[in-house]
PDB file of C-alpha atoms and ligand atoms in Angstrom:
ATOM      1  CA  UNK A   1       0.000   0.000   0.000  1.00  0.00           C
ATOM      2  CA  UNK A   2       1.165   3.519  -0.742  1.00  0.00           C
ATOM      3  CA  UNK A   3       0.097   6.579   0.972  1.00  0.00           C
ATOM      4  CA  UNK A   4       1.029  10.485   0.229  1.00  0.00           C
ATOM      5  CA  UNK A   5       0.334  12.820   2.561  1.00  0.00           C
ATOM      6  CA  UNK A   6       0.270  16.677   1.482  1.00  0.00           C
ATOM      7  CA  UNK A   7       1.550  19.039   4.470  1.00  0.00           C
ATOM      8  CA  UNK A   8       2.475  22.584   5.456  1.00  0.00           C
ATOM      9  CA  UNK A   9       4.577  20.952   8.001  1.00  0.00           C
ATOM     10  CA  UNK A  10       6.150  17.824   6.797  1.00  0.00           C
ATOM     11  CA  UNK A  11       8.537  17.911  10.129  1.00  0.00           C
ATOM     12  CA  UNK A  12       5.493  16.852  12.140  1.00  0.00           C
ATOM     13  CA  UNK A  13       5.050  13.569  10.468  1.00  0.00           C
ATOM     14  CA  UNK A  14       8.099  12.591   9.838  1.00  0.00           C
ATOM     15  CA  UNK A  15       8.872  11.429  13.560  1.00  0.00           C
ATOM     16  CA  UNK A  16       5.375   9.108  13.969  1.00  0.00           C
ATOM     17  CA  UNK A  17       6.306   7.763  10.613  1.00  0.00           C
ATOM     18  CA  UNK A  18      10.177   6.614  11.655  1.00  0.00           C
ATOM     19  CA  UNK A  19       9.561   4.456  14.460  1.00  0.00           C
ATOM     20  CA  UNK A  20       8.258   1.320  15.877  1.00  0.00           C
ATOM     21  CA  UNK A  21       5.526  -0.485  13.517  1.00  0.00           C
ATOM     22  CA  UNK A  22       5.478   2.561  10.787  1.00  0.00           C
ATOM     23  CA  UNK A  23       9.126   2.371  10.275  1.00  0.00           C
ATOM     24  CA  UNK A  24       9.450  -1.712  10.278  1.00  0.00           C
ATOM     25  CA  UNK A  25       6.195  -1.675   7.658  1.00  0.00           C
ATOM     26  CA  UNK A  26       8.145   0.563   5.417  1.00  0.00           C
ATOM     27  CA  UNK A  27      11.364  -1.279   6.031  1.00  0.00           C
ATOM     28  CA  UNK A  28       9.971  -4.522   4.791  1.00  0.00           C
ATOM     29  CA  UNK A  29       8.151  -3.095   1.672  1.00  0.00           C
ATOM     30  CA  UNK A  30       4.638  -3.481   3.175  1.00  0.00           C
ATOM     31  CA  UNK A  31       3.862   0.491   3.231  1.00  0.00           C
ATOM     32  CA  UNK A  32       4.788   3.266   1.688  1.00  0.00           C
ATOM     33  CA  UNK A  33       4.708   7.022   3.096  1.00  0.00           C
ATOM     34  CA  UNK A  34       5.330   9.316   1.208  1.00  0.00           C
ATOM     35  CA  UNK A  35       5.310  13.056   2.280  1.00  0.00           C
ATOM     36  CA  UNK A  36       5.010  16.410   0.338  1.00  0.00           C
ATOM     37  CA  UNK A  37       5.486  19.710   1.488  1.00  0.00           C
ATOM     38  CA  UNK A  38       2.731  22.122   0.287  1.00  0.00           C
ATOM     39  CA  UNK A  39       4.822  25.360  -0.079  1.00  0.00           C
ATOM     40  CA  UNK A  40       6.609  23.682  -2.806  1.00  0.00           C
ATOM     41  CA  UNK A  41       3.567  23.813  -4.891  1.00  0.00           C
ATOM     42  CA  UNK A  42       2.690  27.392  -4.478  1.00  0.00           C
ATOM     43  CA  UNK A  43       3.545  29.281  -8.022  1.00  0.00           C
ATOM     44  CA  UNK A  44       4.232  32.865  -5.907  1.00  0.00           C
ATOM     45  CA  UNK A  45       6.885  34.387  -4.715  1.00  0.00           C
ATOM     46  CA  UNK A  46       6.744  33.872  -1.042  1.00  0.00           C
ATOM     47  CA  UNK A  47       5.186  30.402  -0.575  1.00  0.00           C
ATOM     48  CA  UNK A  48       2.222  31.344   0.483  1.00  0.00           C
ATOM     49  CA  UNK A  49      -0.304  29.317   0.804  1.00  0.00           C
ATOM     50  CA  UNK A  50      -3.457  30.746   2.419  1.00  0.00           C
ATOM     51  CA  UNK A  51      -5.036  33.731   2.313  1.00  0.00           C
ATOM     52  CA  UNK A  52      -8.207  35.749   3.860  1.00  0.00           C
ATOM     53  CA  UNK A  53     -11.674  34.598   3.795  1.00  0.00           C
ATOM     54  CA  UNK A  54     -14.229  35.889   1.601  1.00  0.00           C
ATOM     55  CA  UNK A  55     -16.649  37.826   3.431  1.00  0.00           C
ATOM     56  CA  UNK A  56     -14.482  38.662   6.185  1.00  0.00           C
ATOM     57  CA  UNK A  57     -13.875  36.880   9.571  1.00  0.00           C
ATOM     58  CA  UNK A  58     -10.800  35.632  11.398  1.00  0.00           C
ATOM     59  CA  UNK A  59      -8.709  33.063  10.221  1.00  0.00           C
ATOM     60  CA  UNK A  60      -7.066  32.226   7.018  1.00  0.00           C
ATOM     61  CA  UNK A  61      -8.415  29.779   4.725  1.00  0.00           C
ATOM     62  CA  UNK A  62      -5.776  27.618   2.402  1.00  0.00           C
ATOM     63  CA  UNK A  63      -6.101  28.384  -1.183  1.00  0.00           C
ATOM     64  CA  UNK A  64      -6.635  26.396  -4.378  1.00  0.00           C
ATOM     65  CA  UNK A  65      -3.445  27.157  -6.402  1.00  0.00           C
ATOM     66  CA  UNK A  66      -1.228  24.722  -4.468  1.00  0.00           C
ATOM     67  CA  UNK A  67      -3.841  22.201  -3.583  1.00  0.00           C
ATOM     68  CA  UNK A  68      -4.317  22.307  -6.935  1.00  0.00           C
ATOM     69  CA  UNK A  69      -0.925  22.153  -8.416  1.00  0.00           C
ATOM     70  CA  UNK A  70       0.253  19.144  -5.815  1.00  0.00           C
ATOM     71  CA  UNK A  71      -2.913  17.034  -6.020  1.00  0.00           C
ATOM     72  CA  UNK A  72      -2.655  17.274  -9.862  1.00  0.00           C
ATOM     73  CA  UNK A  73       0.722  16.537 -10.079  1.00  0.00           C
ATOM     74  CA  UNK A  74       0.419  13.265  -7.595  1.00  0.00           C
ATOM     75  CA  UNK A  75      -2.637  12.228  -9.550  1.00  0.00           C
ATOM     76  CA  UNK A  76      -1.039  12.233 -12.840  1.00  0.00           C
ATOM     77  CA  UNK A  77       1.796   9.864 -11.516  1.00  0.00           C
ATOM     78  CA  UNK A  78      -0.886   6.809 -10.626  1.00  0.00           C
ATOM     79  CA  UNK A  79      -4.498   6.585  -9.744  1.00  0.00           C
ATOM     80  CA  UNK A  80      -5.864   7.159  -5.985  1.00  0.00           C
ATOM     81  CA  UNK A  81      -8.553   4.992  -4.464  1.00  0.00           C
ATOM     82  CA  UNK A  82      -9.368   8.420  -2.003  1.00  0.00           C
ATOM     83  CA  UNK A  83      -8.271  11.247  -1.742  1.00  0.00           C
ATOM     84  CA  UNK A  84      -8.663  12.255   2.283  1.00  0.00           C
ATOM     85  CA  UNK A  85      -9.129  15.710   3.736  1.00  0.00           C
ATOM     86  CA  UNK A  86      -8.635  15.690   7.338  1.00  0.00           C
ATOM     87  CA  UNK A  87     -11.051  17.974   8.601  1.00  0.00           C
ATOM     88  CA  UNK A  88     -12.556  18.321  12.610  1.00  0.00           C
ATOM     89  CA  UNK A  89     -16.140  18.588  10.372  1.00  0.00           C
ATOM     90  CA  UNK A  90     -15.606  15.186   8.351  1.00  0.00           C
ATOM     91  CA  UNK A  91     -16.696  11.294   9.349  1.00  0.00           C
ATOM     92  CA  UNK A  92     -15.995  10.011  12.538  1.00  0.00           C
ATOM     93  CA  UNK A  93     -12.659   7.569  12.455  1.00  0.00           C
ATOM     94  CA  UNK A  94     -13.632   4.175  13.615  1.00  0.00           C
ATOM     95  CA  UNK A  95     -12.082   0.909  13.372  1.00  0.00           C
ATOM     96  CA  UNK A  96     -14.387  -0.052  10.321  1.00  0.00           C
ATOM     97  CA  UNK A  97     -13.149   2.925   8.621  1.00  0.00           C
ATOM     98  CA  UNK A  98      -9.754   1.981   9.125  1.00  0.00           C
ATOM     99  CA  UNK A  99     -10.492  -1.451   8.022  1.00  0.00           C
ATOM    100  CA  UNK A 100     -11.591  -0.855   4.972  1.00  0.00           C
ATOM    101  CA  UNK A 101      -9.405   1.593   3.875  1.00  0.00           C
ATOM    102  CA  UNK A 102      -6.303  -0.810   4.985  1.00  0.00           C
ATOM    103  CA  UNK A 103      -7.505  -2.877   1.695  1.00  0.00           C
ATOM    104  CA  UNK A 104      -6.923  -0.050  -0.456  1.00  0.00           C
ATOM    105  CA  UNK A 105      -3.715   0.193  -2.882  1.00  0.00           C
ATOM    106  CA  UNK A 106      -2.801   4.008  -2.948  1.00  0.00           C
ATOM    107  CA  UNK A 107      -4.504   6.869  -0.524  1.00  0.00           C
ATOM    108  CA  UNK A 108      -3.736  10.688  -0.874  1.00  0.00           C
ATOM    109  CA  UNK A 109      -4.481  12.542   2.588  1.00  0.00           C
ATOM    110  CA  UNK A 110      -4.441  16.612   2.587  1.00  0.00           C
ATOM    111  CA  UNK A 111      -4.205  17.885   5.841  1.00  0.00           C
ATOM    112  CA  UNK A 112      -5.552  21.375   6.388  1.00  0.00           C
ATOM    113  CA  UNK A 113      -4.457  24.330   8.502  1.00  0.00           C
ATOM    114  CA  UNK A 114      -6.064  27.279   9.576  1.00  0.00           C
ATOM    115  CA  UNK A 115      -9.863  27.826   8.918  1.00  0.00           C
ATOM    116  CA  UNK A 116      -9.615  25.536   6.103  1.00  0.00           C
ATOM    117  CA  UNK A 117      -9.447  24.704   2.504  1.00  0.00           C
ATOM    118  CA  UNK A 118     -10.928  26.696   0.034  1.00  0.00           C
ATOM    119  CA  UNK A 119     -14.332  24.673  -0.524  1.00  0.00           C
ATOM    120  CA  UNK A 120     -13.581  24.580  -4.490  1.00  0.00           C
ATOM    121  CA  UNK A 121     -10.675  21.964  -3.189  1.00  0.00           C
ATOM    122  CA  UNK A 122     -13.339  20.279  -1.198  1.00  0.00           C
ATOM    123  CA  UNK A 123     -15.617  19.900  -4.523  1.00  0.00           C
ATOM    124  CA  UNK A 124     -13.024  19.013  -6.726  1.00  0.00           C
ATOM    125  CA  UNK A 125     -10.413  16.857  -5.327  1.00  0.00           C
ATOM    126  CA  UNK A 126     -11.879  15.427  -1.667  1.00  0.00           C
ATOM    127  CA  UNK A 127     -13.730  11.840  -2.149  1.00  0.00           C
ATOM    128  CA  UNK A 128     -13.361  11.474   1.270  1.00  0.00           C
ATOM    129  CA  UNK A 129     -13.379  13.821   4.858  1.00  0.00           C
ATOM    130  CA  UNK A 130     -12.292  11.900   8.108  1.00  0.00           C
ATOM    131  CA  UNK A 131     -12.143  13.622  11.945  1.00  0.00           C
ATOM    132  CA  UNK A 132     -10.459  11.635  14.349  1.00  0.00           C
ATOM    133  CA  UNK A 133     -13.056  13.833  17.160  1.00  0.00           C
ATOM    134  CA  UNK A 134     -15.019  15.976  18.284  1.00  0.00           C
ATOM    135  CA  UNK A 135     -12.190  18.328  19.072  1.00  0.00           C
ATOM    136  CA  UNK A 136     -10.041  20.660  16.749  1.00  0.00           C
ATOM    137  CA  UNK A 137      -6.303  20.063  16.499  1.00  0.00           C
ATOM    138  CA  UNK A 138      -4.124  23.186  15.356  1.00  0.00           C
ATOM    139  CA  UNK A 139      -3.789  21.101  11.938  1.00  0.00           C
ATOM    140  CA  UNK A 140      -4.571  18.133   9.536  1.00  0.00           C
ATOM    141  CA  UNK A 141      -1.060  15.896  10.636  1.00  0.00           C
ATOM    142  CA  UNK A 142      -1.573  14.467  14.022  1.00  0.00           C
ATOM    143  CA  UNK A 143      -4.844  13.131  12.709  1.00  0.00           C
ATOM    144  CA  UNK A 144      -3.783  11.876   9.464  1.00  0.00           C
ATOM    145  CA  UNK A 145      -0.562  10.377  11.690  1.00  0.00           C
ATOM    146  CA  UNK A 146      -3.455   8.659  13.569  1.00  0.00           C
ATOM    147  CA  UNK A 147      -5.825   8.093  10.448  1.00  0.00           C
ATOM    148  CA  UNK A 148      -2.210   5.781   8.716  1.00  0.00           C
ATOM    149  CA  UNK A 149      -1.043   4.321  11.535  1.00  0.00           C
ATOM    150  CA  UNK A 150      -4.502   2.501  12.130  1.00  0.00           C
ATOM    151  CA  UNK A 151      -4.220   1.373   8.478  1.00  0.00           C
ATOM    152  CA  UNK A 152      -0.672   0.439   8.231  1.00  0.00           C
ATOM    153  CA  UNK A 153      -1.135  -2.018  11.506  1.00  0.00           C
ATOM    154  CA  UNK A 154      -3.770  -3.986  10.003  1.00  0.00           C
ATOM    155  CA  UNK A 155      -1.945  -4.976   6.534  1.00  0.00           C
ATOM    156  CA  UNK A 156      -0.899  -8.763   6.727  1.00  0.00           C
ATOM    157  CA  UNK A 157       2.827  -9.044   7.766  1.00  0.00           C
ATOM    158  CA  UNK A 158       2.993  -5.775   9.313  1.00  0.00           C
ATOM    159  CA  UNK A 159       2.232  -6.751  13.303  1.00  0.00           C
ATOM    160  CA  UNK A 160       4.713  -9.928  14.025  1.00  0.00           C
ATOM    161  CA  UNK A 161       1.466 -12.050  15.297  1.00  0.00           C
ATOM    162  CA  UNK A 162      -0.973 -11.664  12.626  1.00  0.00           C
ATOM    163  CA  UNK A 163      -3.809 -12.742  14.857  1.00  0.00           C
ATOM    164  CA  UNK A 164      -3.172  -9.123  17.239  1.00  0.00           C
ATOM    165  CA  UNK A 165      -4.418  -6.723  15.195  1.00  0.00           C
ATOM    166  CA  UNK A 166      -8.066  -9.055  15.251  1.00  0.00           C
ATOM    167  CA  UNK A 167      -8.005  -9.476  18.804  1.00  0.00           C
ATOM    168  CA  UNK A 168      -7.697  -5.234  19.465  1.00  0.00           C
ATOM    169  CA  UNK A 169     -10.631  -3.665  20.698  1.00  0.00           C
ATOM    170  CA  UNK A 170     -13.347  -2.333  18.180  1.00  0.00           C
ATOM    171  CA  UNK A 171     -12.794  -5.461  16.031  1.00  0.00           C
ATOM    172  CA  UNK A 172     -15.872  -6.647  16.924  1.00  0.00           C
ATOM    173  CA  UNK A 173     -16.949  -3.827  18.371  1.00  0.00           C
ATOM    174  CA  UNK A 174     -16.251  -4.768  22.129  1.00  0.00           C
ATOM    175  CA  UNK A 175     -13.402  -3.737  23.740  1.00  0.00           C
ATOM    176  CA  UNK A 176     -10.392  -5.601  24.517  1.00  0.00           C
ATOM    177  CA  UNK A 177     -10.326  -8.133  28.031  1.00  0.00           C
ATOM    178  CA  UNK A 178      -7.984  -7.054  30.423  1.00  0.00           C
ATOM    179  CA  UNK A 179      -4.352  -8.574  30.413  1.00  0.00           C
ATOM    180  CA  UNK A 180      -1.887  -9.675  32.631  1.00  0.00           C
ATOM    181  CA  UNK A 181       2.131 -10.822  32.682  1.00  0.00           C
ATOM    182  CA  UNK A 182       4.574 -12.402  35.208  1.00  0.00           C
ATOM    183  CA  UNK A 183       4.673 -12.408  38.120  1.00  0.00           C
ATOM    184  CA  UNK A 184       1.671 -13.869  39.087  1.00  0.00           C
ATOM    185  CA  UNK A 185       1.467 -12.301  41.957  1.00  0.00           C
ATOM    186  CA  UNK A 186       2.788  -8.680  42.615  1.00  0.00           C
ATOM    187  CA  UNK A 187       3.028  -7.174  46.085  1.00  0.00           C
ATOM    188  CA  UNK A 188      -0.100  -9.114  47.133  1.00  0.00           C
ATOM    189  CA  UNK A 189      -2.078  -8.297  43.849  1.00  0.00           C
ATOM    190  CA  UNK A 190      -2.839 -11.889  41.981  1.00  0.00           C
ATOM    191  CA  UNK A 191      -3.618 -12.691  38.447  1.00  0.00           C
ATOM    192  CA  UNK A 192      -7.062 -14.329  37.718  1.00  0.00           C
ATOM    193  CA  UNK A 193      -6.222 -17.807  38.568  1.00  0.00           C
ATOM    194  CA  UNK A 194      -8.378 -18.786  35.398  1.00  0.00           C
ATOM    195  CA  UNK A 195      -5.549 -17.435  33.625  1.00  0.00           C
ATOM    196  CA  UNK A 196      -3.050 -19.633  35.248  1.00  0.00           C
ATOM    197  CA  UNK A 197      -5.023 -22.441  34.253  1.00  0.00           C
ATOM    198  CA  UNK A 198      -4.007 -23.772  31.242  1.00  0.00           C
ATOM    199  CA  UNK A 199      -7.420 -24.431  30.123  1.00  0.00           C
ATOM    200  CA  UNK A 200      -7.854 -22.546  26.656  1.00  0.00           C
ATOM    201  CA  UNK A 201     -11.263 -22.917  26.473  1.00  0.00           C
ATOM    202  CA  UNK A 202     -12.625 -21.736  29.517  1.00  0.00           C
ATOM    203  CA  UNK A 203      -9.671 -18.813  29.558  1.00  0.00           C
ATOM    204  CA  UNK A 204     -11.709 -17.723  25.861  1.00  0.00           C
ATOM    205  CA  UNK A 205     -14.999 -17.735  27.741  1.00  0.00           C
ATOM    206  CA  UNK A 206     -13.832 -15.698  30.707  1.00  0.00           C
ATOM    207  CA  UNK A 207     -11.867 -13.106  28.224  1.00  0.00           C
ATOM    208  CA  UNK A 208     -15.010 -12.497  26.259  1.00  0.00           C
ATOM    209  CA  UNK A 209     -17.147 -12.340  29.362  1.00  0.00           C
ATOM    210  CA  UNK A 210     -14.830  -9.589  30.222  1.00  0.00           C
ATOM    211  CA  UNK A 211     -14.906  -7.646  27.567  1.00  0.00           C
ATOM    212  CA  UNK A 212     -18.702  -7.585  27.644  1.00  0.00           C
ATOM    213  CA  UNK A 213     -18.337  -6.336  30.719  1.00  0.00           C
ATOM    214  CA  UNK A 214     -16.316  -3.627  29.745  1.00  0.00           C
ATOM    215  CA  UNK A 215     -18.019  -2.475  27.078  1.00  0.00           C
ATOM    216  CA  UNK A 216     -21.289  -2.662  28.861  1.00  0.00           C
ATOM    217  CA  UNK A 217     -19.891  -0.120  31.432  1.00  0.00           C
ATOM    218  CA  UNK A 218     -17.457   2.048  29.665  1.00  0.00           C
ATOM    219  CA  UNK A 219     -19.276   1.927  26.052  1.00  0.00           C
ATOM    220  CA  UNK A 220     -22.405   1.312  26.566  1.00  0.00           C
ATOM    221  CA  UNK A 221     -23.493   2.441  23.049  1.00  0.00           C
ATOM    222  CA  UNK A 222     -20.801   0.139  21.297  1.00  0.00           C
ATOM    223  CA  UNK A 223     -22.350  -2.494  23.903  1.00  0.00           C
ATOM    224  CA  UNK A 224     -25.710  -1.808  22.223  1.00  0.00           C
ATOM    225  CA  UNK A 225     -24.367  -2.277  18.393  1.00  0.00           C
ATOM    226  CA  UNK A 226     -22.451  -5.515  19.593  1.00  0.00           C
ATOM    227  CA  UNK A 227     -26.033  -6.990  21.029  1.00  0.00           C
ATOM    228  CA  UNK A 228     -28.041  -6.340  18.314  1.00  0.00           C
TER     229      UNK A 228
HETATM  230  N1  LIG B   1      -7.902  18.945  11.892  1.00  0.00           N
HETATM  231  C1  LIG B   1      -8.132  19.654  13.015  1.00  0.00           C
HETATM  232  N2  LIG B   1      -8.836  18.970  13.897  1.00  0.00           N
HETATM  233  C2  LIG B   1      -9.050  17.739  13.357  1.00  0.00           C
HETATM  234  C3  LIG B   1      -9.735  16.568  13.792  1.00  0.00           C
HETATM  235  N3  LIG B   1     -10.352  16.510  14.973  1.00  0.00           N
HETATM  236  N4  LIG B   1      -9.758  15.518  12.960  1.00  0.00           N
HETATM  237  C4  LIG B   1      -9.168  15.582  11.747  1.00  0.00           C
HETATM  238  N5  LIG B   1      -8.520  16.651  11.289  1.00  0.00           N
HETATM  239  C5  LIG B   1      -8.453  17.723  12.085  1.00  0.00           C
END
């Protein structure tokens, strides 16, 4: 899978991108990440690449020139299943989401800054707007960090036990059982003995009554989704 990501601030993705998972994914050929800086598209002098809102207001809104320019450029160099905007007013992220776009072959994500793209952008270019919340981030690349590395974990070969990314919370929408490791027993605190068991089948049944249980009190509207 290949993914380009168009920035103002290409220095803010490049750390999530060069570590752990991300970095051993790209290492082994599974993803690419490819980033390009937006300034480099604008045709004037200075760089610029936003400019004041119609109608007045505060806040400056990104214009269409270099979103233009870059997006046109990247699509006439291979085809792109979506094209993402990362916006606070798009869909909400949720595991599905990620799912399905983990079986894509190449995404383009804009992130915006500011107020906002120039809605012409929107029209022409955006097949898709994500929001990793209901809260606003000062721009587009912690969420679209967010928005790749819950694709890039999910592509076969990429976690070492291929079964973990299943087993995660949301998969089935319930969240995940709690865990334990050695010791057994820490300063008085034990582990479940059901864990200690050995018996696989009954250790399934008490993990998934546990993560009823948890999504019952912590999610109950998830809960409600999972029991229909
Ligand atoms: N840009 C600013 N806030 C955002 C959010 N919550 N999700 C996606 N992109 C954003």
């Amino acid at each position: 899978m290949r993914i380009d990501i168009i920035t103002i601030l290409p220095e803010l993705l490049e750390g999530p991108f060069s570590a752990s998972i991300l970095k051993r994914a790209q290492e082994k050929g599974l993803a690419k990440i490819h980033l390009h800086n937006l300034r480099n598209y604008s045709t004037n002098k200075q760089k610029s690449v936003d400019d004041y809102a119609f109608g007045g207001g505060a806040g400056m809104v990104m214009t269409m020139q270099p979103i233009d320019n870059c997006i046109s450029a990247l699509k006439a160099e291979r085809e792109y299943d979506e094209v993402i905007y990362m916006t606070p007013d798009g869909e909400e992220l949720n595991q599905s989401i990620s799912n399905s776009l983990s079986l894509k072959g190449n995404l383009l994500i804009l992130c915006g800054h500011y107020k906002g793209i120039d809605e012409r952008a929107r029209e022409a270019y955006i097949t898709r707007e994500i929001s990793i919340g209901s809260y606003v981030l000062s721009g587009g690349e912690l969420a679209a960090a967010v928005l790749t590395d819950s694709i890039i974990r999910l592509l076969p070969g990429v976690l070492n036990d291929e079964t973990s990314a299943l087993s995660d919370s949301y998969q089935d929408n319930l969240l995940a059982p709690p865990v334990y490791t050695r010791p057994a027993e820490y300063d008085g605190m034990r582990v479940p003995d059901i864990l200690l068991s050995g018996d696989l089948k009954n250790i399934e049944l008490w993990r998934h009554e546990k993560s009823l249980e948890r999504t019952k009190t912590r999610r109950p509207e998830l809960y409600k989704k999972y029991s229909k």
